[in-house]
Coordinates of N, CA and C in Angstrom, one line a residue:
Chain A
X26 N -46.5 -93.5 -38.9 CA -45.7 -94.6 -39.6 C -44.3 -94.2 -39.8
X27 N -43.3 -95.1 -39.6 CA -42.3 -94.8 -40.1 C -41.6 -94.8 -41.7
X28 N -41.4 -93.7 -42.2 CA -40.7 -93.6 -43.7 C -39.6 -93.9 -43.3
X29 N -39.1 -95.1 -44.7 CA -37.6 -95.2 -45.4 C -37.4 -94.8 -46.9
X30 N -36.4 -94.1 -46.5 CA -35.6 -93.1 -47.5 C -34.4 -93.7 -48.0
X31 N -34.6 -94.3 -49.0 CA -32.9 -95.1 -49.9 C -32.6 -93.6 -50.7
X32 N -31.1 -93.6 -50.7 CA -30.9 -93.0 -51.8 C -29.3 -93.8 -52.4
X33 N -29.2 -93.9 -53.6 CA -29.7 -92.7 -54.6 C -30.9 -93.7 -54.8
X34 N -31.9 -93.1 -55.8 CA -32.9 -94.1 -56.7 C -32.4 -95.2 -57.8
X35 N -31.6 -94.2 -58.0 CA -30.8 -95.0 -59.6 C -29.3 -95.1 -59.4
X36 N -28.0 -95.9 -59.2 CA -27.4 -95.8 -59.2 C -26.0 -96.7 -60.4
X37 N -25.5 -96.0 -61.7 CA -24.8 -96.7 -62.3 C -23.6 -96.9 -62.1
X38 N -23.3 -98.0 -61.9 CA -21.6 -98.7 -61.7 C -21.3 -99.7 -62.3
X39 N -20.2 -100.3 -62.6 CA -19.5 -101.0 -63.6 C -19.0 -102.7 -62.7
X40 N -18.6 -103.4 -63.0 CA -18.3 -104.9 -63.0 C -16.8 -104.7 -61.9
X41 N -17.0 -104.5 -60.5 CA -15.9 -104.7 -59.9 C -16.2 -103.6 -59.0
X42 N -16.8 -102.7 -59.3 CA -16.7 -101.5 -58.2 C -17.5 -101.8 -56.9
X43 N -17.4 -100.9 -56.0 CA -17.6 -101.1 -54.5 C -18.9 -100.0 -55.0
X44 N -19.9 -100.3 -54.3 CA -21.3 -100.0 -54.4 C -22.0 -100.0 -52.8
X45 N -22.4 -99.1 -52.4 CA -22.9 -98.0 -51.1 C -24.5 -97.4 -51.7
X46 N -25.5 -98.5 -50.9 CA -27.0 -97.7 -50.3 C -27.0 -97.1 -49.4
X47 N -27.9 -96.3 -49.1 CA -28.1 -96.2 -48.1 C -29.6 -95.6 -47.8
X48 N -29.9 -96.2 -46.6 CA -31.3 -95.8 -46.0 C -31.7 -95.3 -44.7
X49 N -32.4 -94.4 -44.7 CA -33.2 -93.4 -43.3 C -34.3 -93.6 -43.3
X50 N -34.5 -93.6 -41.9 CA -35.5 -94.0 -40.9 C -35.8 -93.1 -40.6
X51 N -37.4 -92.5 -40.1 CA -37.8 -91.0 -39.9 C -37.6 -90.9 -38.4
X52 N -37.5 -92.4 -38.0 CA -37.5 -92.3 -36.2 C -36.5 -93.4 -36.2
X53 N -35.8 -93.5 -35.0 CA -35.0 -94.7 -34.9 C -35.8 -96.4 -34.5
X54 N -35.0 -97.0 -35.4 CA -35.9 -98.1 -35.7 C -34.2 -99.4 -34.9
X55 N -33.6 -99.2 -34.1 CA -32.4 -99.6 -34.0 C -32.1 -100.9 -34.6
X56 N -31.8 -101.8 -34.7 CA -31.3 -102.3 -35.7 C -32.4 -103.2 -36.8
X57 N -33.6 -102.9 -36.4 CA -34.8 -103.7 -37.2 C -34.9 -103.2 -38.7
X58 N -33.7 -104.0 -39.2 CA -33.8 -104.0 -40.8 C -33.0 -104.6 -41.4
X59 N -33.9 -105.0 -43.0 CA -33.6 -105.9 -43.8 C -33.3 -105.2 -44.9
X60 N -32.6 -105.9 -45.6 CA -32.3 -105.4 -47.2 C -32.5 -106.9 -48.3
X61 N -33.2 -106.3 -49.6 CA -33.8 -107.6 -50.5 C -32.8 -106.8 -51.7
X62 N -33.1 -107.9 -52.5 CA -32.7 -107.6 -54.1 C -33.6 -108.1 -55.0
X63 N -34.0 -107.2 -55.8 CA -35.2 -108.3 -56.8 C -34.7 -107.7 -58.3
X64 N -35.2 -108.7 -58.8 CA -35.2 -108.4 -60.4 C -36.3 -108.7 -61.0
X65 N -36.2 -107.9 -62.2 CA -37.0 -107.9 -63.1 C -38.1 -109.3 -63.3
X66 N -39.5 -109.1 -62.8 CA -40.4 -110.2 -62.9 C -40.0 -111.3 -61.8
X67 N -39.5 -111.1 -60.8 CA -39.1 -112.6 -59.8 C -39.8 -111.5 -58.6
X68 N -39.6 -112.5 -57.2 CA -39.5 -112.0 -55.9 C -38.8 -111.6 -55.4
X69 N -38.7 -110.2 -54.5 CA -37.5 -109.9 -53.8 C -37.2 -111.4 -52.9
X70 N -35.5 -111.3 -52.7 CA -34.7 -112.2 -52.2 C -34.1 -111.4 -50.8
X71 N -33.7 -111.7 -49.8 CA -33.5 -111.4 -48.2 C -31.7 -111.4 -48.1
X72 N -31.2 -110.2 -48.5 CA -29.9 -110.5 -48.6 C -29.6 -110.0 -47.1
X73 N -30.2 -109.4 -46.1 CA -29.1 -109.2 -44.8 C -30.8 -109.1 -44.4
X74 N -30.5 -109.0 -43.1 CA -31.3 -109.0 -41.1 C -30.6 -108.2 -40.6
X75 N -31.4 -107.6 -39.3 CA -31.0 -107.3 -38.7 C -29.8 -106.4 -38.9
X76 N -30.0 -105.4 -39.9 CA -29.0 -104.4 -40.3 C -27.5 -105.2 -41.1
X77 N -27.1 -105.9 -39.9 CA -25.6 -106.7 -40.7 C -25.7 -107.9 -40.8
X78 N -26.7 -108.7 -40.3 CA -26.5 -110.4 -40.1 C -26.6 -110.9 -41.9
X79 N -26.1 -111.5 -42.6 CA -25.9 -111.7 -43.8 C -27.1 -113.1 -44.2
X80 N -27.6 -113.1 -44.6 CA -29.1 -114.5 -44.8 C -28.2 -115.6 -45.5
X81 N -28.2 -116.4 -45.1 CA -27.4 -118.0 -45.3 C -27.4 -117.9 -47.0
X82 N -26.7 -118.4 -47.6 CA -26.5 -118.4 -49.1 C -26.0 -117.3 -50.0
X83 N -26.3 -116.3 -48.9 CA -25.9 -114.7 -49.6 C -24.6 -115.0 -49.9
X84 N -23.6 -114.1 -51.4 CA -22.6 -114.1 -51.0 C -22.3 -112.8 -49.8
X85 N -20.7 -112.9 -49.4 CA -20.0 -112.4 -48.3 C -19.7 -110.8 -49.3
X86 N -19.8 -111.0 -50.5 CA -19.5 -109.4 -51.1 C -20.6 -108.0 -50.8
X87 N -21.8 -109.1 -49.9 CA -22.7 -108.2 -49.3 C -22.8 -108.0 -47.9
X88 N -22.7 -106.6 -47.8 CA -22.5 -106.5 -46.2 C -23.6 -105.2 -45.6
X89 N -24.4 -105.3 -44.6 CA -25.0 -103.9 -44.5 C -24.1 -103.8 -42.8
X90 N -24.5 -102.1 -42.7 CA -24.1 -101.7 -41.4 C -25.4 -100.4 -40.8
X91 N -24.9 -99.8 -39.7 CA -25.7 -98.8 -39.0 C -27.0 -99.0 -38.1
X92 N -27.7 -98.8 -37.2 CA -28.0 -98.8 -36.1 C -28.5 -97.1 -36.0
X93 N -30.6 -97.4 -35.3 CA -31.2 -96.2 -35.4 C -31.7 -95.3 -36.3
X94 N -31.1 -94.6 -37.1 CA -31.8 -93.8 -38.4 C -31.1 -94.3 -39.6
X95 N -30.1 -94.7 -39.9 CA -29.2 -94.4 -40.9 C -28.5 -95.9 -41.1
X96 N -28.8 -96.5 -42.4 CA -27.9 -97.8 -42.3 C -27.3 -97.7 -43.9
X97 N -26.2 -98.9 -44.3 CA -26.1 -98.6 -45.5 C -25.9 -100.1 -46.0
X98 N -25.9 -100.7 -47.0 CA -25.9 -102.0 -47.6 C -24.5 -101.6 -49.4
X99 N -23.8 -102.4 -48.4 CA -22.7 -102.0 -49.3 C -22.3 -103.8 -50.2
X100 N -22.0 -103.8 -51.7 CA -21.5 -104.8 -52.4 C -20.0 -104.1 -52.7
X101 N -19.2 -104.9 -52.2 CA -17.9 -104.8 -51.9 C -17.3 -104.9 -52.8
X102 N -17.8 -105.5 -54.6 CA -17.2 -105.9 -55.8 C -18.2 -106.4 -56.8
X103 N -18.7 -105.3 -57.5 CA -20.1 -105.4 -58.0 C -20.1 -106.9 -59.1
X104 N -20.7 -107.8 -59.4 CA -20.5 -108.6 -60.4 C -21.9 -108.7 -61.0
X105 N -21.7 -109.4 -62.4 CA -23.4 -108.9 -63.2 C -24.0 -109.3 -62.6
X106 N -24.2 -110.5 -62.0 CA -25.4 -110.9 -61.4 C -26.0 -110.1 -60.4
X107 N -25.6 -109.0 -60.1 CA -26.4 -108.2 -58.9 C -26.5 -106.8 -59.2
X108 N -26.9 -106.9 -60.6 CA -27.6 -105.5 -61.7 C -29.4 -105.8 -61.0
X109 N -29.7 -105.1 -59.9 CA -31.4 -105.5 -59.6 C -31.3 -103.8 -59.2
X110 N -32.6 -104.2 -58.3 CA -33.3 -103.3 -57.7 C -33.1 -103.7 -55.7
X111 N -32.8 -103.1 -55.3 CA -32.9 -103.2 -53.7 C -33.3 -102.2 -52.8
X112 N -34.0 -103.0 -52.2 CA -34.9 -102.5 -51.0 C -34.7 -102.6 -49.2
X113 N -34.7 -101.1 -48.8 CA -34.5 -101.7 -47.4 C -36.2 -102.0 -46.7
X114 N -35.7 -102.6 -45.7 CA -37.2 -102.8 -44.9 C -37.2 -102.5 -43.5
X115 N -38.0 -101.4 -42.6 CA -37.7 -101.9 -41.2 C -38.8 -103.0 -40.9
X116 N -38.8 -103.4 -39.8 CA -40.0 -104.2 -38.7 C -39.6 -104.0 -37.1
X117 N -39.5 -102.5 -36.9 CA -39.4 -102.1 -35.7 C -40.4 -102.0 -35.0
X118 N -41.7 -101.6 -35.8 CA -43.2 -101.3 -35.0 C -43.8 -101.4 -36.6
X119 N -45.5 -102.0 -36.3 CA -46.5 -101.7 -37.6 C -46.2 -100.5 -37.3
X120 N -46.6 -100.3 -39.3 CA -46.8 -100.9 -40.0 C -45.3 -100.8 -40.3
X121 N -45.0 -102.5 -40.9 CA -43.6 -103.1 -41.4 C -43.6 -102.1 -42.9
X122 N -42.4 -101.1 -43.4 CA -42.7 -100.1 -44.7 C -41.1 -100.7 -45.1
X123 N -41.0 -100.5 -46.5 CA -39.9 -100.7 -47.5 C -39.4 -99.2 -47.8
X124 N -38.3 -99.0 -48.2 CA -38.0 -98.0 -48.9 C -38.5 -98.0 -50.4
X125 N -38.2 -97.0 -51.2 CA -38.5 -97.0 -52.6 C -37.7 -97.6 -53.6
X126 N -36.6 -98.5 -52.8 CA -36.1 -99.1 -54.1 C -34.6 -98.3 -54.8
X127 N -33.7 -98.9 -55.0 CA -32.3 -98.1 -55.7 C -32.0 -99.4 -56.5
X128 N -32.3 -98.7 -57.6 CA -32.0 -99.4 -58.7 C -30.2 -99.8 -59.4
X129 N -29.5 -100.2 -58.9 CA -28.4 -100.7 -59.8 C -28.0 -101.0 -61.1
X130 N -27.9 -99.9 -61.7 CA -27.2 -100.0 -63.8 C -26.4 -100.5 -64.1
X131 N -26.5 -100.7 -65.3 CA -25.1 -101.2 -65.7 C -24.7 -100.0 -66.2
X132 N -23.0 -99.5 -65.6 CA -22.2 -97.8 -66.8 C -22.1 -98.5 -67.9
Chain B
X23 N -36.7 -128.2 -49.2 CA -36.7 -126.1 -50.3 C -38.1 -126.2 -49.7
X24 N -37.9 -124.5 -49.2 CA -39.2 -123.9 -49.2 C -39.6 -123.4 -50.7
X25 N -40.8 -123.6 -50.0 CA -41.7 -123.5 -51.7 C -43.1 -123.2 -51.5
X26 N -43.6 -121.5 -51.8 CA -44.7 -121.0 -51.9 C -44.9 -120.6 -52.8
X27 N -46.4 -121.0 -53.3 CA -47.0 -121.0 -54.7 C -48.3 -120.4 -54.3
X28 N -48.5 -119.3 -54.8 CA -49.5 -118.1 -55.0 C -50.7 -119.0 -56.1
X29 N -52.1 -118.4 -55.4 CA -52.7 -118.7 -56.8 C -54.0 -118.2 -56.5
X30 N -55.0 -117.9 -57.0 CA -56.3 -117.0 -57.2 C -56.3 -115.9 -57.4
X31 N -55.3 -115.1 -58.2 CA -55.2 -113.9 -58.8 C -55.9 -113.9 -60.4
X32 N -56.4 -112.9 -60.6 CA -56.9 -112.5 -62.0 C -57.4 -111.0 -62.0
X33 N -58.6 -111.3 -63.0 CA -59.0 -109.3 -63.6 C -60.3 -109.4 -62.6
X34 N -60.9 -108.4 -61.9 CA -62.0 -108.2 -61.0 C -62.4 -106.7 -61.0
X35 N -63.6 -106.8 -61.3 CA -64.1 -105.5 -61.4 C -64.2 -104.5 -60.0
X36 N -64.3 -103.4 -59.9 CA -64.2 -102.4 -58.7 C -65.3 -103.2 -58.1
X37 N -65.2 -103.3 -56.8 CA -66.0 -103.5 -55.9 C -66.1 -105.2 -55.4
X38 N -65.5 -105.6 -56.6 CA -65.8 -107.2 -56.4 C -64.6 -107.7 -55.0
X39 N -64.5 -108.8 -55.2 CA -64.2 -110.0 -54.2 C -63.0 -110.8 -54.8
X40 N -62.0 -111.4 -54.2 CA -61.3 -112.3 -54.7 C -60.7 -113.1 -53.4
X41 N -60.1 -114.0 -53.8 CA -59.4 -114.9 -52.6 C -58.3 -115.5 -53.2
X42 N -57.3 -115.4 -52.8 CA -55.8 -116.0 -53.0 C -55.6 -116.6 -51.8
X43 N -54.9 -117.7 -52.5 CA -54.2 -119.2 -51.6 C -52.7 -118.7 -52.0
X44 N -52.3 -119.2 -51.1 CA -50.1 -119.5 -51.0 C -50.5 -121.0 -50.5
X45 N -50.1 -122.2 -51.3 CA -50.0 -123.2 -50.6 C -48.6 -123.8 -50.0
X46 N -47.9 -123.7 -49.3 CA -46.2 -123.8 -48.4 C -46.2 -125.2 -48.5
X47 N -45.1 -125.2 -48.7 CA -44.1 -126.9 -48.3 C -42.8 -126.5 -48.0
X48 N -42.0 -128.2 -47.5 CA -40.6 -127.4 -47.1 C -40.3 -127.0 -46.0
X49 N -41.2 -126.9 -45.2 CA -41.0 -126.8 -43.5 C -42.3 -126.6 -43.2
X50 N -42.1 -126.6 -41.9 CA -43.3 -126.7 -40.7 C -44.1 -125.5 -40.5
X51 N -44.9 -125.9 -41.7 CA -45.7 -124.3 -41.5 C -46.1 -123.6 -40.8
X52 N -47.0 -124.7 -39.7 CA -47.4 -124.3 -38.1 C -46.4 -123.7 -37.2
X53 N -45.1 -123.7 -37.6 CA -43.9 -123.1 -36.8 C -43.5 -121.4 -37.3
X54 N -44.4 -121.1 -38.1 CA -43.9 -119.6 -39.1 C -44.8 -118.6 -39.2
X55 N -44.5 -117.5 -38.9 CA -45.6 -116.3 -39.4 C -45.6 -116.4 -40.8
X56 N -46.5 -115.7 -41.4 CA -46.6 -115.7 -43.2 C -47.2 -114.2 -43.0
X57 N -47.1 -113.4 -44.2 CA -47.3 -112.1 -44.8 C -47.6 -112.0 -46.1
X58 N -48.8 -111.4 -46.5 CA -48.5 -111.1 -47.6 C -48.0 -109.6 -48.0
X59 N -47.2 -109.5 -49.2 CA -47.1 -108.2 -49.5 C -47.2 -107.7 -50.6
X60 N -47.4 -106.7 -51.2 CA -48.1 -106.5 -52.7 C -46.8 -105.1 -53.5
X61 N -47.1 -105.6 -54.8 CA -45.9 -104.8 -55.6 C -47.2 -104.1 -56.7
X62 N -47.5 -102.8 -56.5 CA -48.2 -102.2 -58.2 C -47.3 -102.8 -58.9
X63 N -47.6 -102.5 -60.2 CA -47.1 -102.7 -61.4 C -45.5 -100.9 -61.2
X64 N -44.6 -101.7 -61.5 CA -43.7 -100.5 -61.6 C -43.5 -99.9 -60.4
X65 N -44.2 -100.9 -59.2 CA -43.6 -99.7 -57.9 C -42.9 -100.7 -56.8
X66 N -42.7 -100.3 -56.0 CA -42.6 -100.6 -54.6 C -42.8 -101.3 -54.1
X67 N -42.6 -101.8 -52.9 CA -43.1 -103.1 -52.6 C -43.7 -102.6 -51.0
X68 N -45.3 -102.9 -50.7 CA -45.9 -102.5 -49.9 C -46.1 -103.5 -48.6
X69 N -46.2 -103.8 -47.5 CA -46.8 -104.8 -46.6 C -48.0 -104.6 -46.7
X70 N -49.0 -105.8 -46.6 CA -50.6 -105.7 -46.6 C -50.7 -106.4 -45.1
X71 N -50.3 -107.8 -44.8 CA -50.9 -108.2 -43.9 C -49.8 -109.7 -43.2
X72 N -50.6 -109.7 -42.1 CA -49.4 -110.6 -41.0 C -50.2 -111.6 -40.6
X73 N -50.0 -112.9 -40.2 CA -50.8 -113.9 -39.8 C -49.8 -114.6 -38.7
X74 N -50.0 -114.8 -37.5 CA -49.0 -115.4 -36.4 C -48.9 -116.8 -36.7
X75 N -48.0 -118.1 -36.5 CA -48.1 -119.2 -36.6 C -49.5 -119.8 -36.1
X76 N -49.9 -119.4 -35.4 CA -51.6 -120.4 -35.1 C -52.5 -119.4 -34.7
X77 N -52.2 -118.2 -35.7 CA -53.4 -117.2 -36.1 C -53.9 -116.1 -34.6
X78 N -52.1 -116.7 -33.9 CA -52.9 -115.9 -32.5 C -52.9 -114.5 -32.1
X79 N -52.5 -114.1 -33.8 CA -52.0 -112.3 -33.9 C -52.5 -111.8 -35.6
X80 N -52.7 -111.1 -35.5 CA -53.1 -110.8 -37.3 C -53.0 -109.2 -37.2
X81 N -52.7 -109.0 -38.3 CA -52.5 -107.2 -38.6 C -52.0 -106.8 -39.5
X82 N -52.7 -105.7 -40.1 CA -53.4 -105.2 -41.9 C -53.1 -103.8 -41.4
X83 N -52.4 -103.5 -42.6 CA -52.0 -102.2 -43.6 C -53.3 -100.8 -43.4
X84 N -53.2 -100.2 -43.2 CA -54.3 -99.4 -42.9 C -55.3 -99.5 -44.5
X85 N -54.4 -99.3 -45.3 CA -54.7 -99.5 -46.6 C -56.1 -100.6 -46.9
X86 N -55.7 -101.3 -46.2 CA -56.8 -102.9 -46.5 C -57.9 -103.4 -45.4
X87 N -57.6 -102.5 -44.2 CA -57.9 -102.8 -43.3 C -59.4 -102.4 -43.6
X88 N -60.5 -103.6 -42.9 CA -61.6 -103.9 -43.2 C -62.3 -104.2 -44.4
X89 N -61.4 -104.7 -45.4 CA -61.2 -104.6 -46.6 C -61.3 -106.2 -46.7
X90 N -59.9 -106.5 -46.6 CA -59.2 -108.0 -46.4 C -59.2 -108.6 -45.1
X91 N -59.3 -109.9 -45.5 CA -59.3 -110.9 -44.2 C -57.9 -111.9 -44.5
X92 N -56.6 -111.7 -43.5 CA -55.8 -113.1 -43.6 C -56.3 -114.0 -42.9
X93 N -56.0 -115.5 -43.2 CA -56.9 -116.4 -42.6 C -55.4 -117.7 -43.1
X94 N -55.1 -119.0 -42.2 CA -54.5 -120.2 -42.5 C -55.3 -121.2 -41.8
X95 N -54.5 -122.0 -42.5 CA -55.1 -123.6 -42.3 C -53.7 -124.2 -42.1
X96 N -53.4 -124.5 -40.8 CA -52.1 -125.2 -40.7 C -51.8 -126.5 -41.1
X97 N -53.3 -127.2 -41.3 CA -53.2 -128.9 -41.2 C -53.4 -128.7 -43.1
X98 N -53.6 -127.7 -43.8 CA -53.7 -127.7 -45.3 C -52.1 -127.2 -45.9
X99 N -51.4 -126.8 -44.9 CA -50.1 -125.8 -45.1 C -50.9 -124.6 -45.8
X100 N -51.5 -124.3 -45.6 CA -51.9 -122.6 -46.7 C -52.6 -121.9 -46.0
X101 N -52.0 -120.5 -46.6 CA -52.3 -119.0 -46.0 C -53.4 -118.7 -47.5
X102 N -54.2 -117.7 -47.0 CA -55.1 -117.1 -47.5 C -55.6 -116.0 -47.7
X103 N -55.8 -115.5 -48.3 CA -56.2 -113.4 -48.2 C -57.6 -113.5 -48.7
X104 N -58.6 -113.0 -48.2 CA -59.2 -112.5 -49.2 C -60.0 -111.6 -49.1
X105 N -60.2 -110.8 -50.3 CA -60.0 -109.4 -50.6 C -61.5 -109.1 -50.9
X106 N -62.3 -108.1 -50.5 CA -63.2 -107.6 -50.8 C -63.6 -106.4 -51.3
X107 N -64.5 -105.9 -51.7 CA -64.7 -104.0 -52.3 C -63.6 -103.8 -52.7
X108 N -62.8 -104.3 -53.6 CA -61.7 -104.2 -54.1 C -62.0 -102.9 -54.6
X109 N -60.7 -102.2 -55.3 CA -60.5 -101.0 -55.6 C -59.3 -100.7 -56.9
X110 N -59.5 -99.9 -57.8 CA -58.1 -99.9 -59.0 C -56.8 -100.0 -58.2
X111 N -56.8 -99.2 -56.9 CA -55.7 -99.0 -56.5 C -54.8 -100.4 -55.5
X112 N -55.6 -101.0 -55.7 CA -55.4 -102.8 -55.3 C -54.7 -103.6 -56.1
X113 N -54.9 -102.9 -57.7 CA -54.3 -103.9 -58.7 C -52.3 -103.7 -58.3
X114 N -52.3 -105.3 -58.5 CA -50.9 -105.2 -57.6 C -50.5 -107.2 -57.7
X115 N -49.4 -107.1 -58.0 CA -48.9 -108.6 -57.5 C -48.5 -108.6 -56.3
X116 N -49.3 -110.1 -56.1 CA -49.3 -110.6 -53.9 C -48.3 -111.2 -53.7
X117 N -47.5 -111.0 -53.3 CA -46.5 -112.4 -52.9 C -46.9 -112.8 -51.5
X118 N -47.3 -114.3 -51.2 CA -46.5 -114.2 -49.7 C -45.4 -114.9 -49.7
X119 N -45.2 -114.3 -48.5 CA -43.7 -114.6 -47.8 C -43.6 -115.4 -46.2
X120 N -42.4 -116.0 -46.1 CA -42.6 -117.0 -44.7 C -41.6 -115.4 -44.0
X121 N -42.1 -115.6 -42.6 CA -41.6 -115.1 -41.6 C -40.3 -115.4 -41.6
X122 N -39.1 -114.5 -41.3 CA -38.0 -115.4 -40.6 C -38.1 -115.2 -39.7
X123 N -37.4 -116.4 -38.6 CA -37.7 -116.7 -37.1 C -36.3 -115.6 -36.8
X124 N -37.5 -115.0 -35.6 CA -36.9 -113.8 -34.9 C -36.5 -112.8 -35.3
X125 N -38.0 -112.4 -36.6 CA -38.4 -111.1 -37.0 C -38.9 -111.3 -37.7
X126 N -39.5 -109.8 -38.0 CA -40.8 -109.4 -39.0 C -40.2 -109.2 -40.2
X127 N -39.2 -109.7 -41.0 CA -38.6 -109.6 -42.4 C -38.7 -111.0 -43.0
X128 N -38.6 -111.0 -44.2 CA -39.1 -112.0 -45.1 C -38.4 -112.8 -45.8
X129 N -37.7 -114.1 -45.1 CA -36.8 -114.7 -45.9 C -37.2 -115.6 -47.2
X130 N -38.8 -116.3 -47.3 CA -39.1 -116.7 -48.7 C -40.2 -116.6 -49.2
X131 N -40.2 -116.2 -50.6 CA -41.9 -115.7 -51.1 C -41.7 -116.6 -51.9
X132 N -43.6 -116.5 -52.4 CA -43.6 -116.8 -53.4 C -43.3 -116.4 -55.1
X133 N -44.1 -117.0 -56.2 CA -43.5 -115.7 -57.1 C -44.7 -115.1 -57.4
X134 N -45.6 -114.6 -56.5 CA -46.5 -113.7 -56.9 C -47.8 -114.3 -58.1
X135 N -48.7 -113.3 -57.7 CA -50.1 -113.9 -58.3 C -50.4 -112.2 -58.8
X136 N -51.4 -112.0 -60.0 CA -51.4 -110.9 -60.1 C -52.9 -110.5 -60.1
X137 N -53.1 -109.3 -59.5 CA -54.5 -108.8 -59.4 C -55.0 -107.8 -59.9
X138 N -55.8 -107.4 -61.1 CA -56.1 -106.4 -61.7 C -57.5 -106.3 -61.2
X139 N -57.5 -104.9 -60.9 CA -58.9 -104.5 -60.4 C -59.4 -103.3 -61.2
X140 N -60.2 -103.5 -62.7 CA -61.0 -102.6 -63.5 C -62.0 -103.3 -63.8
X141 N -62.5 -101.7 -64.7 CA -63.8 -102.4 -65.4 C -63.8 -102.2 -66.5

């Protein structure tokens, strides 16, 4: 099976700052991945495909990049609404696996 | 609006049985893979299982496997799981989720059904 590795787990930032996940693949998975955002008691929500393609409604302050092992899901200007939890996902080969999650704080 | 609504979750003792419905509206169900995936309480979010648009592919989690059966009804709009010899380590909210077209990632779920498995 393929492991994904997000780090950090927990990561605190403030209302405006530029905010960097990132996630590894144990084998290259080339660009077969997604990134969600969920909050507390709801369903994760599909904020990018396919590593960079952005899912219709997203805003544009969300952008992911990378290809193979290594991708990262960057918010370009943090605002409250996007204090969650995010997850990457591949679907390169079963079984389809999530990373563990990086939680977003408020400083 | 797509719209998936979870429902035949509750408390079930080790070993027992259960069956959860997602009933879809909002598009052409017959046109979409569906998945369920399951969250413990405080963890992660796991994939359990895959159903092709007209069931001509199916494929489970090692975890569940011979465990659970996914099963749809296209002309009902609804996907189905159901869970047998359940286990504590089962207790978990199910979401499904619709396929997005042209991949195995998950553009809309439901809001989850929850399943406790003690005694």
């Amino acid at each position: 099976d393929i492991q994904m590795t997000q780090s950090p787990s927990t990561l605190s930032a403030s209302v405006g700052d530029r905010v960097t996940i990132t996630c590894r693949a144990s084998q290259s998975i080339s660009s077969w991945l997604a990134w969600y955002q969920q909050k507390p008691g709801k369903a994760p929500k599909l904020l990018i495909y396919k590593a960079s393609s952005l899912e219709s409604g997203v805003p544009p302050r969300f952008s992911g990049s990378g290809s193979g092992t290594e991708f990262t899901l960057t918010i370009s200007s943090l605002q409250p609404d996007d204090f969650a939890t995010y997850y990457c996902q591949h679907y390169n080969s079963l079984p389809w696996t999530f990373g563990q999650g990086t939680k977003v704080e408020i400083k | 609006e797509v719209h998936l609504v979870e429902s035949g979750g509750g408390l079930v003792k080790p070993g027992g049985s259960l069956r959860l419905s997602c009933a879809a509206s909002g598009f052409t169900f017959s046109d979409y893979s569906m998945t369920w995936v399951r969250q413990s309480p405080g963890q992660g979010l796991e994939w359990v299982s895959s159903i092709g648009s007209s069931g001509g592919y199916i494929y489970y989690a090692d975890s569940v496997k011979g465990r659970f059966t996914i099963s749809r009804d296209n002309a009902k709009s609804s996907l189905y799981l159901q869970m047998n010899s359940l286990r504590a380590e089962d207790t978990a909210v199910y979401y499904c989720a619709r396929t997005r077209s042209g991949g195995d990632c998950y553009s809309h779920w439901g809001q989850g059904t929850l399943v406790t498995v003690s005694s």
